[in-house]
Short mmCIF file of C-alpha atoms in Angstrom, two decimals:
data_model
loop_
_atom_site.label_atom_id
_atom_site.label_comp_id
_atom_site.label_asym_id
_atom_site.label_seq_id
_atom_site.Cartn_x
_atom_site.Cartn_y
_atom_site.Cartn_z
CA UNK A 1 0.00 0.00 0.00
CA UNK A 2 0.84 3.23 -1.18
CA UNK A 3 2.68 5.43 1.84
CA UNK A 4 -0.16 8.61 1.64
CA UNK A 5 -3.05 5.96 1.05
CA UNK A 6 -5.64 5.88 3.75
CA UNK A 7 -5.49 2.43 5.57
CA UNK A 8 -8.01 -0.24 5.55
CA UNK A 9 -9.56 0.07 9.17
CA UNK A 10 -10.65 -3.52 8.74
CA UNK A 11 -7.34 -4.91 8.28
CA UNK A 12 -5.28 -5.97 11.06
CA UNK A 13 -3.39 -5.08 12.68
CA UNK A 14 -4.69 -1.39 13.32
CA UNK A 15 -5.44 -0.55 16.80
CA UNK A 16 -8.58 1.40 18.05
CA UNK A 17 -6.81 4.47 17.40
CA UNK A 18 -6.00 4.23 14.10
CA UNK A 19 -9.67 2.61 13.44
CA UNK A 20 -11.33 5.89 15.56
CA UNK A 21 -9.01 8.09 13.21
CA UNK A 22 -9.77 6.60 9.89
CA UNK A 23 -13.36 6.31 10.52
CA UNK A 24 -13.86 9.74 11.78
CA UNK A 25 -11.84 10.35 8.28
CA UNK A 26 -14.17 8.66 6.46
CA UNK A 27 -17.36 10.42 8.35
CA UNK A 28 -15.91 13.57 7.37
CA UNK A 29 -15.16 14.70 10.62
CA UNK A 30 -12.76 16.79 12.42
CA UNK A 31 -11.38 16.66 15.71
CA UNK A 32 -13.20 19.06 17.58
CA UNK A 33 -15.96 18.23 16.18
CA UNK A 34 -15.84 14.33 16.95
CA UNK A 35 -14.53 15.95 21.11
CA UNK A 36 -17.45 18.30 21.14
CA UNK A 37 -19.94 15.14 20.47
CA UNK A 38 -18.18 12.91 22.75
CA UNK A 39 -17.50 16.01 25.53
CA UNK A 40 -14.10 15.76 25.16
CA UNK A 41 -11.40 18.20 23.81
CA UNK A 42 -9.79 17.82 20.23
CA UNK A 43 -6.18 17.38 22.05
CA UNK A 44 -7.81 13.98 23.17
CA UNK A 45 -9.33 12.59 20.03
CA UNK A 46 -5.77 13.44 18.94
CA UNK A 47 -4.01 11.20 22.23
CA UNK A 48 -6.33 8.32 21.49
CA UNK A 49 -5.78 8.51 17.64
CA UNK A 50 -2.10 8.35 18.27
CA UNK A 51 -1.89 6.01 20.79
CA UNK A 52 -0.26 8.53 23.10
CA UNK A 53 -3.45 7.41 25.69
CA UNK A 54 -4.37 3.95 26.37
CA UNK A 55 -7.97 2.72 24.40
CA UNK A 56 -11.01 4.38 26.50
CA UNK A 57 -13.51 2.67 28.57
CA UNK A 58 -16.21 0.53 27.05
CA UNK A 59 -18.67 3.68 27.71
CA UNK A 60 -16.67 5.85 25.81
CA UNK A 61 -16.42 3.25 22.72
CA UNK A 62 -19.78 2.70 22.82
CA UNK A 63 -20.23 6.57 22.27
CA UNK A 64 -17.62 6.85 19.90
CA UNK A 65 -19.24 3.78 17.50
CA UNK A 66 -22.71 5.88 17.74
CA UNK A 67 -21.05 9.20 17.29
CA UNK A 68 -19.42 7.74 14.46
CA UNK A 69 -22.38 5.67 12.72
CA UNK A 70 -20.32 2.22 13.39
CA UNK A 71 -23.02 -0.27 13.57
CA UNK A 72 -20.89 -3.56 14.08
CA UNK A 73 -18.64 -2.81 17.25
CA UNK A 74 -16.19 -4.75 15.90
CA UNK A 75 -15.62 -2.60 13.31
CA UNK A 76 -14.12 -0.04 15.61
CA UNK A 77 -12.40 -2.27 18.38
CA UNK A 78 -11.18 -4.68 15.93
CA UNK A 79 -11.91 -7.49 17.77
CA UNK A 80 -14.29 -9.78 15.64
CA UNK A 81 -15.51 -12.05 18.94
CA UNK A 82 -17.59 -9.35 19.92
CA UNK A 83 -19.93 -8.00 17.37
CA UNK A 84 -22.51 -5.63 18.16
CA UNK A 85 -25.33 -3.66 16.25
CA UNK A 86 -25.03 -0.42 17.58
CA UNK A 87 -28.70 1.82 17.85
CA UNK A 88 -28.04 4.28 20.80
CA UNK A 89 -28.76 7.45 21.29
CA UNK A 90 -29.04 10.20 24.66
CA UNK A 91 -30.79 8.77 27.72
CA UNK A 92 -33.59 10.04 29.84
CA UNK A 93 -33.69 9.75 33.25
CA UNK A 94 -37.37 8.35 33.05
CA UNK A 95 -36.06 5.58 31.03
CA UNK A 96 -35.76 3.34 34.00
CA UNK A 97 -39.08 3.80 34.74
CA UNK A 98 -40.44 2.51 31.35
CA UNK A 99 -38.37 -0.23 30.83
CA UNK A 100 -39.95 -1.84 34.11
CA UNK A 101 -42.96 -1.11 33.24
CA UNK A 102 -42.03 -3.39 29.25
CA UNK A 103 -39.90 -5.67 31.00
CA UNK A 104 -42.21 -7.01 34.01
CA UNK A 105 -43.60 -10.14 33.57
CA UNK A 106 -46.96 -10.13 35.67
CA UNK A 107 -48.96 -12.95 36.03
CA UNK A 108 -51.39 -12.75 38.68
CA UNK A 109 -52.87 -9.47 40.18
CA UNK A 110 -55.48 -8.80 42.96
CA UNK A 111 -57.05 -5.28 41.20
CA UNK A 112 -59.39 -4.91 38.90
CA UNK A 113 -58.38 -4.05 35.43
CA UNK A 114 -59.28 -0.44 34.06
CA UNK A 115 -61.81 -0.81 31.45
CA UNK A 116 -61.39 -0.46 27.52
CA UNK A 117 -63.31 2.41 27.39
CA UNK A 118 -61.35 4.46 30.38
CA UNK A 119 -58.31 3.39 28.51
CA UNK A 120 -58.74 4.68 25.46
CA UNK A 121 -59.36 7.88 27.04
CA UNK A 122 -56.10 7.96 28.50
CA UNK A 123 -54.58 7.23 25.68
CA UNK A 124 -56.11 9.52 23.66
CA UNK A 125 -55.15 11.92 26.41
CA UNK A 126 -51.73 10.96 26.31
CA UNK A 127 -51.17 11.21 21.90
CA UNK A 128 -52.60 15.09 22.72
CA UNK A 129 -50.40 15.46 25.27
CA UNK A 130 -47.16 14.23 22.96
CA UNK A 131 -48.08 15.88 20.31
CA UNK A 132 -49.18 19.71 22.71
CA UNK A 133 -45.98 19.44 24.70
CA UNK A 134 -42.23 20.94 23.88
CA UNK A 135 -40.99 18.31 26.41
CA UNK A 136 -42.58 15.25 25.15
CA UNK A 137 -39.82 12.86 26.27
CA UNK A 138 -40.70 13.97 30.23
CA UNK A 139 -44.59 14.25 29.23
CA UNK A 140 -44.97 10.40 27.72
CA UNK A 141 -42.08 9.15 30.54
CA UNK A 142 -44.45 10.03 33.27
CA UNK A 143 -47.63 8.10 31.67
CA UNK A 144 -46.27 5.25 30.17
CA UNK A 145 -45.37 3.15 33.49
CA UNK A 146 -49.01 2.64 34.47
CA UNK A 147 -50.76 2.92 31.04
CA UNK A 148 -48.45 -0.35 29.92
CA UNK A 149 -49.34 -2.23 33.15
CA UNK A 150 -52.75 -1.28 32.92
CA UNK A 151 -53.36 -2.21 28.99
CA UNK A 152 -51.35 -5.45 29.75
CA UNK A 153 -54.05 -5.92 32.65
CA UNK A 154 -56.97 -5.19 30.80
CA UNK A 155 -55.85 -7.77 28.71
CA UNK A 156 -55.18 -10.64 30.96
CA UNK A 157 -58.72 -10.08 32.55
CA UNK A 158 -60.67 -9.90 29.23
CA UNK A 159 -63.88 -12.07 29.65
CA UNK A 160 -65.14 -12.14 26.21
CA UNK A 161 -62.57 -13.13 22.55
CA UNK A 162 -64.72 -9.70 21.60
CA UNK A 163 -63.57 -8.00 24.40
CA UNK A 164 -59.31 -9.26 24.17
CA UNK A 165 -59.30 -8.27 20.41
CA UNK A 166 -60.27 -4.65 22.01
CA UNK A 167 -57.91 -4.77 24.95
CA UNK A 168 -55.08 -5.83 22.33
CA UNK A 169 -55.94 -3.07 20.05
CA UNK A 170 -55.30 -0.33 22.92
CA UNK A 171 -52.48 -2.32 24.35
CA UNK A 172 -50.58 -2.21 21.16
CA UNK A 173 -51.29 1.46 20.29
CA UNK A 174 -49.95 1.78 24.08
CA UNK A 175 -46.57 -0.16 22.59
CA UNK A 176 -46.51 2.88 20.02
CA UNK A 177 -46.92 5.50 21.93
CA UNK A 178 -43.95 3.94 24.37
CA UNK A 179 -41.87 3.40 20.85
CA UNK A 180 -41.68 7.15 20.23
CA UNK A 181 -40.02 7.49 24.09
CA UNK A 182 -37.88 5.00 23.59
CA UNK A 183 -36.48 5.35 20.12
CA UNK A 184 -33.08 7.00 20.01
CA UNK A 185 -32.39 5.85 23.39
CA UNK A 186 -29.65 3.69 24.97
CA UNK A 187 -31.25 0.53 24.52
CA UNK A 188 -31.58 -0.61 21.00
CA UNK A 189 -32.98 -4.65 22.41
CA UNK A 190 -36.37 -2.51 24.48
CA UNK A 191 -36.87 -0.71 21.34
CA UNK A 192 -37.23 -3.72 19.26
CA UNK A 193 -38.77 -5.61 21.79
CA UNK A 194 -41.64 -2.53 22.20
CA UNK A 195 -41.97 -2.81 18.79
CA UNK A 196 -42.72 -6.57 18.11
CA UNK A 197 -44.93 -6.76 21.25
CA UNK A 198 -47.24 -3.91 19.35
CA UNK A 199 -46.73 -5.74 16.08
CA UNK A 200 -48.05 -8.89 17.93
CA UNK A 201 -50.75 -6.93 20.14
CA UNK A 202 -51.76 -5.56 16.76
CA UNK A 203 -52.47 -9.10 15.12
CA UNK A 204 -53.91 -9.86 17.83
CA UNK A 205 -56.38 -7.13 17.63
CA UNK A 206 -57.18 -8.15 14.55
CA UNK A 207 -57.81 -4.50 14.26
CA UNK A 208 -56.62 -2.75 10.75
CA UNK A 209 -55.98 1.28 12.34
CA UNK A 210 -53.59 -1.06 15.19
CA UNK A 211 -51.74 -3.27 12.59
CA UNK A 212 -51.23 -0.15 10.30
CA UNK A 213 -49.64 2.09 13.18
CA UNK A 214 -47.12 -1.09 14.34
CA UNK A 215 -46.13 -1.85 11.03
CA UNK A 216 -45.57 2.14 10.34
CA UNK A 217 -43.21 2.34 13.33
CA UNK A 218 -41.10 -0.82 12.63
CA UNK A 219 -40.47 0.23 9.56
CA UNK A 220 -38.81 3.07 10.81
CA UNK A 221 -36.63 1.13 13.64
CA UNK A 222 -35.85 -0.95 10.55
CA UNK A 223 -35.12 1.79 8.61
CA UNK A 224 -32.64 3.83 10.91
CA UNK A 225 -30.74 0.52 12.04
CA UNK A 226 -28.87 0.75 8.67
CA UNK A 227 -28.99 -0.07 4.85
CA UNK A 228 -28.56 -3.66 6.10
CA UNK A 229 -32.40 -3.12 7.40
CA UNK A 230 -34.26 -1.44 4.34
CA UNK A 231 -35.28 -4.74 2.61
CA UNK A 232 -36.92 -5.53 5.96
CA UNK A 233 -38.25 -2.32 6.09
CA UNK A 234 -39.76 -2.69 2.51
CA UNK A 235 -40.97 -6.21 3.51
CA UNK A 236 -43.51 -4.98 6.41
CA UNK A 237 -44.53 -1.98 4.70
CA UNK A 238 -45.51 -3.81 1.26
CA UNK A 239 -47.27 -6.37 3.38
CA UNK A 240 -48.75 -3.68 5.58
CA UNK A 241 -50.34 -1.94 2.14
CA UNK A 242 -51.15 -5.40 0.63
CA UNK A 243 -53.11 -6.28 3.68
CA UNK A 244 -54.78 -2.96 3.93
CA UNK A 245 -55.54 -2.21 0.09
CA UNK A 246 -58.65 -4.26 -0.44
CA UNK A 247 -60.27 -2.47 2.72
CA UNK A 248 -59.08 1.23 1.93
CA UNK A 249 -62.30 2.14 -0.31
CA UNK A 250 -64.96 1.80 2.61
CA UNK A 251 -62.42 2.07 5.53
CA UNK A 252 -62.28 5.15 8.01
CA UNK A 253 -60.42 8.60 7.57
CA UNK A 254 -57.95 7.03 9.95
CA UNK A 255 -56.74 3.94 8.64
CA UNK A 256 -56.74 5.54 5.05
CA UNK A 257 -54.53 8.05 6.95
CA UNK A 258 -51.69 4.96 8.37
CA UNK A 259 -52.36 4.09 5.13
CA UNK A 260 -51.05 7.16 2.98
CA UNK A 261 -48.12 7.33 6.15
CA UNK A 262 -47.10 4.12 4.84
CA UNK A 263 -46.48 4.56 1.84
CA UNK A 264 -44.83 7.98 2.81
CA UNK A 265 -42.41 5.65 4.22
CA UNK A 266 -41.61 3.02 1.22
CA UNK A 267 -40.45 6.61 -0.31
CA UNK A 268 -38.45 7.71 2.39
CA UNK A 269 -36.55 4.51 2.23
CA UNK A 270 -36.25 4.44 -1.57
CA UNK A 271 -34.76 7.98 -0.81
CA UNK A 272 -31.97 6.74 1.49
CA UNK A 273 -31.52 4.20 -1.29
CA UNK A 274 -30.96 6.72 -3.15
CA UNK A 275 -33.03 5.83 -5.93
CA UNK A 276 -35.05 9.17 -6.63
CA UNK A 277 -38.27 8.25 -8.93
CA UNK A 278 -39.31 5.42 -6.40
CA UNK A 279 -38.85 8.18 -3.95
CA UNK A 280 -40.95 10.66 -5.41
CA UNK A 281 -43.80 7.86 -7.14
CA UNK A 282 -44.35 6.77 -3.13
CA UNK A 283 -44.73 10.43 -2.14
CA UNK A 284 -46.88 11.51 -4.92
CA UNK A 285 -49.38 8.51 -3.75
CA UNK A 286 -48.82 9.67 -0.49
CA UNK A 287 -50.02 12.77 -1.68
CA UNK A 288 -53.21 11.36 -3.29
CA UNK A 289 -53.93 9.77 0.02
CA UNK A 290 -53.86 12.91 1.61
CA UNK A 291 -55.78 14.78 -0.70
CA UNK A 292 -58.49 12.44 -0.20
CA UNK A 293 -58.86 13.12 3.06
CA UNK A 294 -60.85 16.30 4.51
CA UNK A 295 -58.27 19.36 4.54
CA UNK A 296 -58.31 19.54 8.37
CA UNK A 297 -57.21 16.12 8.79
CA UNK A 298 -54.52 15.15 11.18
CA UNK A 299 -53.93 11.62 12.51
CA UNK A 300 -53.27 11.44 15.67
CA UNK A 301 -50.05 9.13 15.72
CA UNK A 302 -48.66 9.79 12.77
CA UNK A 303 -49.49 13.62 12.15
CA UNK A 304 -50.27 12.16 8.78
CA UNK A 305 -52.28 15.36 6.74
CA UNK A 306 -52.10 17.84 3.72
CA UNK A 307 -49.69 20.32 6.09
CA UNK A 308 -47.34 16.91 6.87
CA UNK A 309 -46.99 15.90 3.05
CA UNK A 310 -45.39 19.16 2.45
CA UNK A 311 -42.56 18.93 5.18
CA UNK A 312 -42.39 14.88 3.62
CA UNK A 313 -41.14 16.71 0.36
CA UNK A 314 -38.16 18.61 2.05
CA UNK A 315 -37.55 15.01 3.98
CA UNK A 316 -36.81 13.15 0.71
CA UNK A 317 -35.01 16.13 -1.23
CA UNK A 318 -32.85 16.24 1.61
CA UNK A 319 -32.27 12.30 1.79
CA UNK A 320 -31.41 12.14 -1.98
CA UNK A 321 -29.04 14.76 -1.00
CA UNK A 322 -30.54 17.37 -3.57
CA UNK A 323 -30.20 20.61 -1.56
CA UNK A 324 -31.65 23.20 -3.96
CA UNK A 325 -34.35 21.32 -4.69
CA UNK A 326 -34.74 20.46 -0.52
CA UNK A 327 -34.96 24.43 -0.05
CA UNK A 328 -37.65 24.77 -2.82
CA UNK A 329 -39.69 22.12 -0.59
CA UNK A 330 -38.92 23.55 2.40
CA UNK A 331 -40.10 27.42 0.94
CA UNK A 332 -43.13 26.03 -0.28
CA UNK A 333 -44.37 24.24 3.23
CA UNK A 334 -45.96 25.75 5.91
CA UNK A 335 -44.50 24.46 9.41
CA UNK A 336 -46.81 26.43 11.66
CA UNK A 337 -49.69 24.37 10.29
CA UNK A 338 -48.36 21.08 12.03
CA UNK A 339 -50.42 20.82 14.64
CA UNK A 340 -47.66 18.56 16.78
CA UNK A 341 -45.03 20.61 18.38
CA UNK A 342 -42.65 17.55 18.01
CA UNK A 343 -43.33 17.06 14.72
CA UNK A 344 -42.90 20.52 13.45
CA UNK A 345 -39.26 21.19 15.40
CA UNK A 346 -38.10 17.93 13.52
CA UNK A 347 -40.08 19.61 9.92
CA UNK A 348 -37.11 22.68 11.04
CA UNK A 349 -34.52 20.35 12.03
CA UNK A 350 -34.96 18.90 8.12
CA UNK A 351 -34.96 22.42 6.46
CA UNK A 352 -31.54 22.95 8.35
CA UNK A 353 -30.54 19.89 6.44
CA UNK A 354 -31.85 21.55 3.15
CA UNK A 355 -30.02 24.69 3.85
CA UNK A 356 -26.82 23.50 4.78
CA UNK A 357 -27.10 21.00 1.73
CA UNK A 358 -27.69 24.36 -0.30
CA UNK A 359 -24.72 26.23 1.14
CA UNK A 360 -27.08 28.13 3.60
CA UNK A 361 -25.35 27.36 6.74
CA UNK A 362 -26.55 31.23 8.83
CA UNK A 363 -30.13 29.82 7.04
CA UNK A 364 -29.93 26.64 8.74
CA UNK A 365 -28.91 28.02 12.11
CA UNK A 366 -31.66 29.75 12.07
CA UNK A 367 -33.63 26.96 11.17
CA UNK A 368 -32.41 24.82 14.37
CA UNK A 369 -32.96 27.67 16.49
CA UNK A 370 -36.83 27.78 15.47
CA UNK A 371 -36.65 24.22 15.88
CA UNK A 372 -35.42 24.47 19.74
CA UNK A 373 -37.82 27.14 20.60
CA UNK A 374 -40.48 24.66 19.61
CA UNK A 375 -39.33 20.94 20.89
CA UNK A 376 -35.95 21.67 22.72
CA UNK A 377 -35.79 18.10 23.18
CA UNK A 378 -36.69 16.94 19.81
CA UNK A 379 -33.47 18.86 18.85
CA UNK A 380 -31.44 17.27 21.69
CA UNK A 381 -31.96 13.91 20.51
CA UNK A 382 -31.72 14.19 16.92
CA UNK A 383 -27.65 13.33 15.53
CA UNK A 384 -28.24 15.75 12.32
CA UNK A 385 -28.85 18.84 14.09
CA UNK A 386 -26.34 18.02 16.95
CA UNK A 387 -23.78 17.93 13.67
CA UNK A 388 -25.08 20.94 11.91
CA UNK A 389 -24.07 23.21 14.88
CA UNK A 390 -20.89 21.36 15.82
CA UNK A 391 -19.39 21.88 12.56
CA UNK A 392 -20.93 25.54 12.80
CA UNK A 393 -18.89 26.02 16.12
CA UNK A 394 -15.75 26.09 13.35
CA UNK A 395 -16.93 28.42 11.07
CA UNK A 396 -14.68 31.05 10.15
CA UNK A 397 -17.08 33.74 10.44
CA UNK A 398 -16.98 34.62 14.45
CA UNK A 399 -20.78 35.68 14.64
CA UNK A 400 -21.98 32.47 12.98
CA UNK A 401 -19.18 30.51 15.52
CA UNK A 402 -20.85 32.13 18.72
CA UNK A 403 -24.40 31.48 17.55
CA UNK A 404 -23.73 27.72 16.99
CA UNK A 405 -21.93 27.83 20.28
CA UNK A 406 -24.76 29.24 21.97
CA UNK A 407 -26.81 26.49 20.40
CA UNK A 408 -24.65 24.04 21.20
CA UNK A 409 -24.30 24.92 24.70
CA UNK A 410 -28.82 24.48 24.44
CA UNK A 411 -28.29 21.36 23.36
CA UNK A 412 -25.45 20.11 25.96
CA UNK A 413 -23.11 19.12 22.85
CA UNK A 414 -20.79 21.69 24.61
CA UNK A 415 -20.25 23.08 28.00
CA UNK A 416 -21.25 26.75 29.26
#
């Protein structure tokens, strides 16, 4: 090999330093921005890149593999006996909470089970509360503990098979809701286990709005686990459609809605394929879907409606990387008419992407901003906006290096 050729961080015998160095290469990423991500200065990306430190804790690999996109841990570490999918992501300190709540195993209880009827109420409570609140992470990790054991209750004590199919209906939309706290979190195994427990609730239920939401959300866990995912991803959502097609004529505003989500999302993938006309043919049916549902429309779950399609358009410009045309999308939507808070700081978080695609980096900084005022912690947990305003904190212009700094400090990417 060539002296000035970049080495091969998969063959041996590079050590984790060299492996960190050449991947971050290979990410496109420098120094301080890889510290600032990982809370650490540049000097010691630099040590541990040179060898001039020892190899960091486990902790700090782990963070380094999701920092860096590594999916197989061994891909960093170098050591091929332990091979782990990597799917992590900030914690929240109600997170302990919910994942008793998923991973109890009740059997037996002495109280009476809340009925299907009260449930759905406080469910129904608890979407409008997601969707109403900037803080939706603290909002859904202080309901989810006793709506899960209550839906899994209501379940167990079912009388009638009438009655179950109901229960598992409500228990599995519970699963969702829980899905949306745990996704991007520290534990990749409870987010696929939430997920097939509402797939399964959802068959269960034999109910078509249930199975349409749990197949909508695994295709996205499929999805954002990697490339190596999207023909799974494809495979539920083509079955999801398949199943739901012959109904869709006579069936309710809502499951037409998970529906025209759906195949939203067979574009999105084809867009991180990169293969553009799929892209766009799924969105444009996506589109028809939502025109042919009344204007005012907005799922609950989904936020599937005319306002969402529009911020959909900047989502696949952006993924097939076509920045001018992401900005045209993104001019052309209107983000104060998404009713969910969350939803519309990640529609801001996506015209950031546009900008900076477009060579608008004070644009997109001023996109991220709108998009903290609305969710801050939409922001806080999202990796593309945490890298839009670390690589803004090395701007040569000084006014645009404070702003992202300010930003950054929002976020706690960097310290005050």
């Amino acid at each position: 090999m060539p002296v000035d050729a970049t080495p091969d961080p998969y063959t041996n015998p590079l050590v984790f330093g060299q492996r960190m160095q050449v991947l971050r290469t290979r990410r496109g990423m420098s120094r301080p921005v890889l510290g600032g991500l990982l809370g650490r200065s540049p000097s010691w990306v630099k040590q541990v890149e040179s060898g001039t430190i020892r190899t960091p804790s486990l902790p700090m690999i782990l963070r380094i593999a999701e920092v860096l996109r590594v999916r197989d841990l061994a891909d960093l570490t170098g050591d091929q006996t332990m091979p782990v999918d990597l799917f992590i992501g900030p914690g929240h300190h109600l997170l302990p909470a919910v994942q008793a709540a998923i991973n109890s195993y009740p059997l037996t209880s002495d109280r009476q089970a809340p009925s299907a009827a009260h449930l759905r109420l406080r469910l129904d409570r608890a979407w409008t509360a997601r969707h109403e609140a900037s803080n939706h992470r603290e909002v859904l990790g202080s309901l989810l503990p006793d709506l899960i054991r209550d839906a899994q209750l209501t379940v167990r004590q079912a009388e009638t098979a009438a009655d179950r199919r109901a229960a598992q209906a409500i228990l599995s939309e519970v699963y969702s809701l829980a899905q949306f706290f745990v996704a991007y979190q520290p534990d990749s195994a409870l987010l696929w286990r939430v997920a097939e427990r509402g797939m399964v609730a959802a068959q269960e239920s034999e109910d078509l709005h249930a199975i349409g939401v749990a197949a909508w959300l695994t295709v996205q866990a499929h999805r954002d686990a990697g490339p190596a995912h999207f023909d799974a991803a494809d495979a539920v959502n083509r079955a999801t459609l398949e199943f739901l097609q012959p109904a869709l004529p006579n069936a309710s505003e809502k499951v037409r809605a998970v529906a025209g989500a759906l195949q939203f999302e067979a574009g999105y993938t084809a867009a991180r394929r990169g293969t553009s006309g799929v892209a766009w043919g799924w969105w444009e049916k996506a589109q028809a879907t939502a025109q042919g549902l009344p204007k005012s429309y907005y799922h609950p779950i989904t936020s599937f409606s005319h306002a969402v399609m529009s911020a959909h358009a900047v989502t696949v410009a952006v993924e097939l990387h076509a920045g001018g045309e992401a900005v045209r999308q993104a001019t052309r939507a209107d983000a104060d008419t998404i009713q969910s808070l969350p939803r519309r700081s990640r529609h801001r978080i996506e015209e950031a992407r546009a900008l900076q695609l477009d060579g608008q980096p004070e644009a997109a900084l001023t996109a991220l901003a709108k998009a903290h005022e609305c969710a801050p912690e939409t922001i806080a947990y999202n990796g593309y906006a945490r890298r839009i305003v670390l690589e803004e904190t090395e701007s040569k212009s000084p006014a645009r290096r404070q702003r992202a700094s300010e930003l950054a400090v929002k976020l706690g990417t960097l310290a005050a």
